[in-house]
Amino acid sequence: MDAGDAILITGCSSGIGAAAAADLVRHGHTVYATARKPETLEELAEAGCRTLALDVTDEASMSAAVGAVEAEHGAVGALVNNAGYSQSGAVESVSLDDIRRQFETNVFGLVRMSQLVLPGMRKAGRGRIVNIGSMGGKLTFPGGGIYHATKHAVEAISDAMRFEVQGFGIQVVLIEPGLITTEFANAATSSMSGLDGDGPYGHFNNAVADTMDSIYRSPVAKVLGGGPDDVAETIRKAVTADKPRPRYTVTASAKLAIAQRRITPDRVWDLAMRTQFSVPRP
């Protein structure tokens, strides 16, 4: 992409989105950092980012943000679909409303943002869409079925779109982070606060929250994981490389876990999960 092209990033209030926006603007790019609450973007504005309100679950908000960028630049040069969160809990215990919210943010918002920027990119004859997936799109941990389902969907959507838009000069890249020391674990644990603690999965859900917290705080996370800056650097590569890879896996934890899952039979994987997660029982 050209140096003057506008980069639009969703979910920049903290974590990976904030780090990516700061990194790209520091390297001389025109960056539109967005979030549901634009007041959370003050530091990015001071760093040189242009800021916009953008809620990926609201059609008017998404259209307005894309329209604002296109009004100044003609087209969005690169879209980084970063907005997302983790809804944890045993599948039966999560309400359909919470499941819908998870898919609205992690999947439908990503698809709709892509649909909104693609006409301008096609007209310009170039563009790039970078989707932030997860190693969770290639494997599944107990208690994470809903979140993993959204990231599996992002894998499929990215693979299909990559083929569909390449003839228009548009490239689609998928980034698969592993253990990243952001507020992700806290947010995932908080997402379980409304679940029935006395139901058949009460003990299991509490154990999932404890396991998740311990993993993210463990020495393993420090050795095999990474921080938002690691993902931000990869996003910059995906946005600026002349020939970006179809997917980038970030952190040793992601590389090892994806490779292990690929060669591990399902029954053996289930046995391995029993060493980390308690099995729900009557």
Tab-separated table of C-alpha atoms in Angstrom:
chain	number	residue	atom	x	y	z
A	1	MET	CA	0.000	0.000	0.000
A	2	ASP	CA	1.084	3.601	-0.550
A	3	ALA	CA	2.512	5.549	2.395
A	4	GLY	CA	-0.326	8.080	2.269
A	5	ASP	CA	-3.131	5.531	2.329
A	6	ALA	CA	-5.436	5.653	5.337
A	7	ILE	CA	-5.428	2.776	7.806
A	8	LEU	CA	-8.675	2.217	9.733
A	9	ILE	CA	-8.410	0.130	12.917
A	10	THR	CA	-11.327	-1.074	15.036
A	11	GLY	CA	-11.198	-1.676	18.790
A	12	CYS	CA	-8.419	0.755	19.730
A	13	SER	CA	-9.450	1.607	23.286
A	14	SER	CA	-6.751	-0.688	24.703
A	15	GLY	CA	-4.624	-3.756	24.072
A	16	ILE	CA	-3.718	-4.837	20.566
A	17	GLY	CA	-5.741	-2.147	18.799
A	18	ALA	CA	-4.153	0.684	20.771
A	19	ALA	CA	-0.662	-0.758	20.297
A	20	ALA	CA	-1.184	-1.210	16.550
A	21	ALA	CA	-2.475	2.333	16.061
A	22	ALA	CA	0.442	3.802	18.028
A	23	ASP	CA	2.980	1.684	16.145
A	24	LEU	CA	1.669	2.528	12.693
A	25	VAL	CA	1.367	6.261	13.302
A	26	ARG	CA	4.887	6.234	14.785
A	27	HIS	CA	6.103	4.784	11.494
A	28	GLY	CA	4.576	7.616	9.518
A	29	HIS	CA	1.232	6.182	8.471
A	30	THR	CA	-2.129	7.913	8.438
A	31	VAL	CA	-4.098	6.063	11.100
A	32	TYR	CA	-7.746	6.288	12.045
A	33	ALA	CA	-8.052	4.788	15.532
A	34	THR	CA	-11.604	3.931	16.520
A	35	ALA	CA	-13.537	2.717	19.543
A	36	ARG	CA	-17.086	2.636	20.865
A	37	LYS	CA	-16.070	5.305	23.369
A	38	PRO	CA	-13.893	7.868	21.583
A	39	GLU	CA	-12.862	9.427	24.890
A	40	THR	CA	-10.658	6.358	25.417
A	41	LEU	CA	-8.555	7.414	22.412
A	42	GLU	CA	-7.062	10.614	23.806
A	43	GLU	CA	-3.518	9.255	24.059
A	44	LEU	CA	-3.649	7.998	20.479
A	45	ALA	CA	-4.895	11.395	19.319
A	46	GLU	CA	-1.951	13.033	21.084
A	47	ALA	CA	0.360	10.561	19.335
A	48	GLY	CA	-0.947	11.684	15.946
A	49	CYS	CA	-3.809	9.323	15.206
A	50	ARG	CA	-7.096	10.590	13.909
A	51	THR	CA	-9.891	9.261	16.084
A	52	LEU	CA	-13.457	8.249	15.347
A	53	ALA	CA	-16.357	6.690	17.220
A	54	LEU	CA	-17.058	3.244	15.821
A	55	ASP	CA	-19.264	0.505	17.245
A	56	VAL	CA	-18.993	-2.679	15.164
A	57	THR	CA	-22.441	-3.762	16.324
A	58	ASP	CA	-24.112	-0.619	14.982
A	59	GLU	CA	-24.707	-0.178	11.246
A	60	ALA	CA	-24.964	3.628	11.333
A	61	SER	CA	-21.749	3.914	13.347
A	62	MET	CA	-19.809	1.653	10.977
A	63	SER	CA	-21.095	3.420	7.866
A	64	ALA	CA	-20.315	6.840	9.307
A	65	ALA	CA	-16.740	5.898	10.192
A	66	VAL	CA	-15.981	4.412	6.781
A	67	GLY	CA	-17.672	7.370	5.114
A	68	ALA	CA	-15.529	9.827	7.083
A	69	VAL	CA	-12.308	8.137	5.947
A	70	GLU	CA	-13.465	7.869	2.334
A	71	ALA	CA	-14.491	11.538	2.306
A	72	GLU	CA	-10.872	12.507	2.996
A	73	HIS	CA	-8.991	9.774	1.147
A	74	GLY	CA	-11.339	8.375	-1.477
A	75	ALA	CA	-10.944	4.871	-0.075
A	76	VAL	CA	-9.738	3.062	2.998
A	77	GLY	CA	-6.231	1.873	2.229
A	78	ALA	CA	-6.157	-0.820	4.891
A	79	LEU	CA	-8.767	-2.068	7.342
A	80	VAL	CA	-7.593	-3.800	10.517
A	81	ASN	CA	-10.521	-5.747	11.988
A	82	ASN	CA	-9.366	-5.936	15.584
A	83	ALA	CA	-12.497	-5.337	17.696
A	84	GLY	CA	-13.437	-8.405	19.699
A	85	TYR	CA	-13.689	-10.035	23.111
A	86	SER	CA	-14.064	-13.493	24.669
A	87	GLN	CA	-17.324	-14.910	25.995
A	88	SER	CA	-16.405	-17.840	28.227
A	89	GLY	CA	-18.488	-20.521	29.887
A	90	ALA	CA	-19.893	-23.975	29.154
A	91	VAL	CA	-21.987	-23.775	25.987
A	92	GLU	CA	-25.238	-24.811	27.691
A	93	SER	CA	-24.771	-22.169	30.371
A	94	VAL	CA	-24.340	-19.157	28.041
A	95	SER	CA	-27.539	-17.345	27.070
A	96	LEU	CA	-28.416	-16.926	23.421
A	97	ASP	CA	-28.356	-13.161	23.910
A	98	ASP	CA	-24.727	-13.364	25.065
A	99	ILE	CA	-23.885	-15.689	22.171
A	100	ARG	CA	-25.456	-13.282	19.707
A	101	ARG	CA	-23.483	-10.379	21.179
A	102	GLN	CA	-20.289	-12.392	20.812
A	103	PHE	CA	-20.942	-13.134	17.145
A	104	GLU	CA	-22.155	-9.591	16.447
A	105	THR	CA	-18.822	-8.201	17.627
A	106	ASN	CA	-16.312	-10.851	16.595
A	107	VAL	CA	-17.843	-12.022	13.306
A	108	PHE	CA	-20.699	-9.931	11.945
A	109	GLY	CA	-18.928	-6.652	12.695
A	110	LEU	CA	-15.799	-7.888	10.937
A	111	VAL	CA	-17.806	-8.980	7.903
A	112	ARG	CA	-19.817	-5.766	7.714
A	113	MET	CA	-16.761	-3.539	8.049
A	114	SER	CA	-15.159	-5.484	5.212
A	115	GLN	CA	-18.274	-5.097	3.088
A	116	LEU	CA	-18.298	-1.353	3.692
A	117	VAL	CA	-14.670	-0.729	2.682
A	118	LEU	CA	-14.504	-3.129	-0.274
A	119	PRO	CA	-16.400	-1.010	-2.854
A	120	GLY	CA	-13.941	1.859	-2.361
A	121	MET	CA	-10.982	-0.510	-2.461
A	122	ARG	CA	-12.247	-2.135	-5.662
A	123	LYS	CA	-12.692	1.259	-7.281
A	124	ALA	CA	-9.136	2.221	-6.260
A	125	GLY	CA	-7.806	-1.108	-7.513
A	126	ARG	CA	-5.961	-1.811	-4.300
A	127	GLY	CA	-6.442	-2.305	-0.572
A	128	ARG	CA	-5.779	-4.607	2.329
A	129	ILE	CA	-7.929	-6.197	5.001
A	130	VAL	CA	-6.182	-7.560	8.081
A	131	ASN	CA	-8.323	-9.749	10.325
A	132	ILE	CA	-7.238	-10.408	13.896
A	133	GLY	CA	-8.054	-14.024	14.612
A	134	SER	CA	-6.514	-16.214	17.267
A	135	MET	CA	-4.786	-19.522	17.772
A	136	GLY	CA	-8.283	-20.269	19.103
A	137	GLY	CA	-9.417	-20.432	15.493
A	138	LYS	CA	-7.397	-23.613	15.060
A	139	LEU	CA	-8.077	-25.349	18.391
A	140	THR	CA	-10.628	-25.297	21.197
A	141	PHE	CA	-10.293	-25.210	24.969
A	142	PRO	CA	-13.138	-26.333	27.274
A	143	GLY	CA	-15.256	-23.426	28.426
A	144	GLY	CA	-14.361	-21.423	25.349
A	145	GLY	CA	-16.686	-22.928	22.763
A	146	ILE	CA	-18.538	-19.714	21.929
A	147	TYR	CA	-15.399	-17.586	21.585
A	148	HIS	CA	-13.562	-20.289	19.630
A	149	ALA	CA	-16.552	-20.631	17.299
A	150	THR	CA	-16.213	-16.960	16.347
A	151	LYS	CA	-12.504	-17.327	15.666
A	152	HIS	CA	-13.048	-20.500	13.614
A	153	ALA	CA	-15.527	-18.409	11.604
A	154	VAL	CA	-12.922	-15.672	11.089
A	155	GLU	CA	-10.538	-18.307	9.712
A	156	ALA	CA	-13.110	-19.470	7.160
A	157	ILE	CA	-14.185	-15.966	6.189
A	158	SER	CA	-10.590	-14.819	5.734
A	159	ASP	CA	-9.702	-17.799	3.550
A	160	ALA	CA	-12.748	-17.265	1.340
A	161	MET	CA	-12.311	-13.503	1.050
A	162	ARG	CA	-8.613	-13.817	0.229
A	163	PHE	CA	-9.535	-15.706	-2.941
A	164	GLU	CA	-12.592	-13.627	-3.792
A	165	VAL	CA	-11.004	-10.168	-3.753
A	166	GLN	CA	-7.470	-10.822	-5.003
A	167	GLY	CA	-8.474	-10.150	-8.600
A	168	PHE	CA	-9.398	-6.581	-7.614
A	169	GLY	CA	-5.922	-5.900	-6.213
A	170	ILE	CA	-7.033	-6.421	-2.611
A	171	GLN	CA	-5.199	-8.640	-0.162
A	172	VAL	CA	-6.661	-10.323	2.929
A	173	VAL	CA	-4.377	-11.305	5.794
A	174	LEU	CA	-5.193	-13.258	8.953
A	175	ILE	CA	-3.210	-12.812	12.168
A	176	GLU	CA	-3.349	-15.550	14.804
A	177	PRO	CA	-2.043	-14.371	18.199
A	178	GLY	CA	-1.395	-16.816	21.022
A	179	LEU	CA	-1.091	-15.878	24.701
A	180	ILE	CA	-1.008	-12.079	24.771
A	181	THR	CA	-0.678	-10.297	28.112
A	182	THR	CA	-3.471	-7.764	27.742
A	183	GLU	CA	-6.713	-7.373	29.693
A	184	PHE	CA	-8.091	-10.235	27.572
A	185	ALA	CA	-8.082	-12.766	30.419
A	186	ASN	CA	-9.795	-10.334	32.795
A	187	ALA	CA	-12.429	-9.523	30.190
A	188	ALA	CA	-13.020	-13.207	29.479
A	189	THR	CA	-13.419	-13.923	33.181
A	190	SER	CA	-15.772	-10.959	33.580
A	191	SER	CA	-17.916	-12.291	30.739
A	192	MET	CA	-18.799	-15.234	33.009
A	193	SER	CA	-20.108	-13.064	35.841
A	194	GLY	CA	-23.729	-13.424	34.743
A	195	LEU	CA	-23.677	-17.213	34.498
A	196	ASP	CA	-25.538	-19.359	37.024
A	197	GLY	CA	-22.979	-20.203	39.693
A	198	ASP	CA	-25.262	-22.803	41.300
A	199	GLY	CA	-26.231	-24.636	38.113
A	200	PRO	CA	-24.781	-27.906	36.788
A	201	TYR	CA	-21.815	-26.034	35.302
A	202	GLY	CA	-21.213	-23.669	38.208
A	203	HIS	CA	-18.115	-25.436	39.488
A	204	PHE	CA	-16.795	-25.988	35.976
A	205	ASN	CA	-17.213	-22.346	34.953
A	206	ASN	CA	-15.491	-21.158	38.123
A	207	ALA	CA	-12.642	-23.567	37.447
A	208	VAL	CA	-12.348	-22.313	33.856
A	209	ALA	CA	-12.022	-18.751	35.146
A	210	ASP	CA	-9.348	-19.799	37.625
A	211	THR	CA	-7.455	-21.817	34.999
A	212	MET	CA	-7.526	-18.961	32.523
A	213	ASP	CA	-6.283	-16.529	35.134
A	214	SER	CA	-3.468	-18.845	36.211
A	215	ILE	CA	-2.350	-19.517	32.625
A	216	TYR	CA	-2.084	-15.834	31.794
A	217	ARG	CA	-0.170	-15.155	35.015
A	218	SER	CA	2.092	-18.180	34.755
A	219	PRO	CA	5.789	-18.243	33.779
A	220	VAL	CA	4.690	-20.103	30.635
A	221	ALA	CA	2.819	-17.004	29.452
A	222	LYS	CA	5.932	-14.903	29.968
A	223	VAL	CA	8.168	-17.343	28.091
A	224	LEU	CA	5.841	-18.485	25.306
A	225	GLY	CA	3.477	-15.522	25.174
A	226	GLY	CA	3.895	-11.913	24.181
A	227	GLY	CA	2.529	-8.423	24.562
A	228	PRO	CA	0.343	-6.166	22.417
A	229	ASP	CA	3.473	-4.676	20.835
A	230	ASP	CA	4.380	-8.078	19.379
A	231	VAL	CA	1.043	-8.260	17.597
A	232	ALA	CA	1.282	-4.594	16.590
A	233	GLU	CA	4.600	-5.240	14.866
A	234	THR	CA	3.061	-8.142	12.962
A	235	ILE	CA	0.074	-6.026	11.973
A	236	ARG	CA	2.491	-3.454	10.548
A	237	LYS	CA	4.172	-6.179	8.485
A	238	ALA	CA	0.791	-7.396	7.258
A	239	VAL	CA	-0.269	-3.878	6.288
A	240	THR	CA	2.953	-2.738	4.629
A	241	ALA	CA	4.547	-5.830	3.044
A	242	ASP	CA	4.456	-5.864	-0.753
A	243	LYS	CA	3.496	-9.532	-0.658
A	244	PRO	CA	2.069	-10.304	2.774
A	245	ARG	CA	1.601	-13.878	3.900
A	246	PRO	CA	-1.969	-15.189	3.991
A	247	ARG	CA	-1.595	-15.627	7.778
A	248	TYR	CA	0.851	-14.732	10.511
A	249	THR	CA	1.042	-16.687	13.773
A	250	VAL	CA	2.246	-14.572	16.709
A	251	THR	CA	4.082	-15.944	19.779
A	252	ALA	CA	5.660	-19.311	20.432
A	253	SER	CA	2.540	-20.410	22.331
A	254	ALA	CA	0.431	-20.083	19.186
A	255	LYS	CA	2.942	-21.880	16.981
A	256	LEU	CA	3.341	-24.762	19.445
A	257	ALA	CA	-0.357	-25.143	20.282
A	258	ILE	CA	-1.492	-25.084	16.648
A	259	ALA	CA	1.178	-27.594	15.643
A	260	GLN	CA	0.323	-29.852	18.580
A	261	ARG	CA	-3.401	-29.788	17.825
A	262	ARG	CA	-2.756	-30.602	14.171
A	263	ILE	CA	-1.045	-33.884	15.014
A	264	THR	CA	-3.019	-34.878	18.123
A	265	PRO	CA	-6.003	-37.246	17.772
A	266	ASP	CA	-9.234	-35.966	19.311
A	267	ARG	CA	-9.344	-38.507	22.126
A	268	VAL	CA	-5.759	-37.742	23.097
A	269	TRP	CA	-6.503	-34.006	23.013
A	270	ASP	CA	-9.478	-34.556	25.315
A	271	LEU	CA	-7.264	-36.465	27.737
A	272	ALA	CA	-4.748	-33.618	27.702
A	273	MET	CA	-7.518	-31.123	28.464
A	274	ARG	CA	-8.474	-33.160	31.535
A	275	THR	CA	-5.133	-32.265	33.078
A	276	GLN	CA	-6.033	-28.551	32.956
A	277	PHE	CA	-9.824	-28.413	33.202
A	278	SER	CA	-12.237	-30.185	35.531
A	279	VAL	CA	-14.892	-32.350	33.870
A	280	PRO	CA	-18.480	-31.224	34.673
A	281	ARG	CA	-20.339	-33.920	36.629
A	282	PRO	CA	-23.717	-34.314	38.362
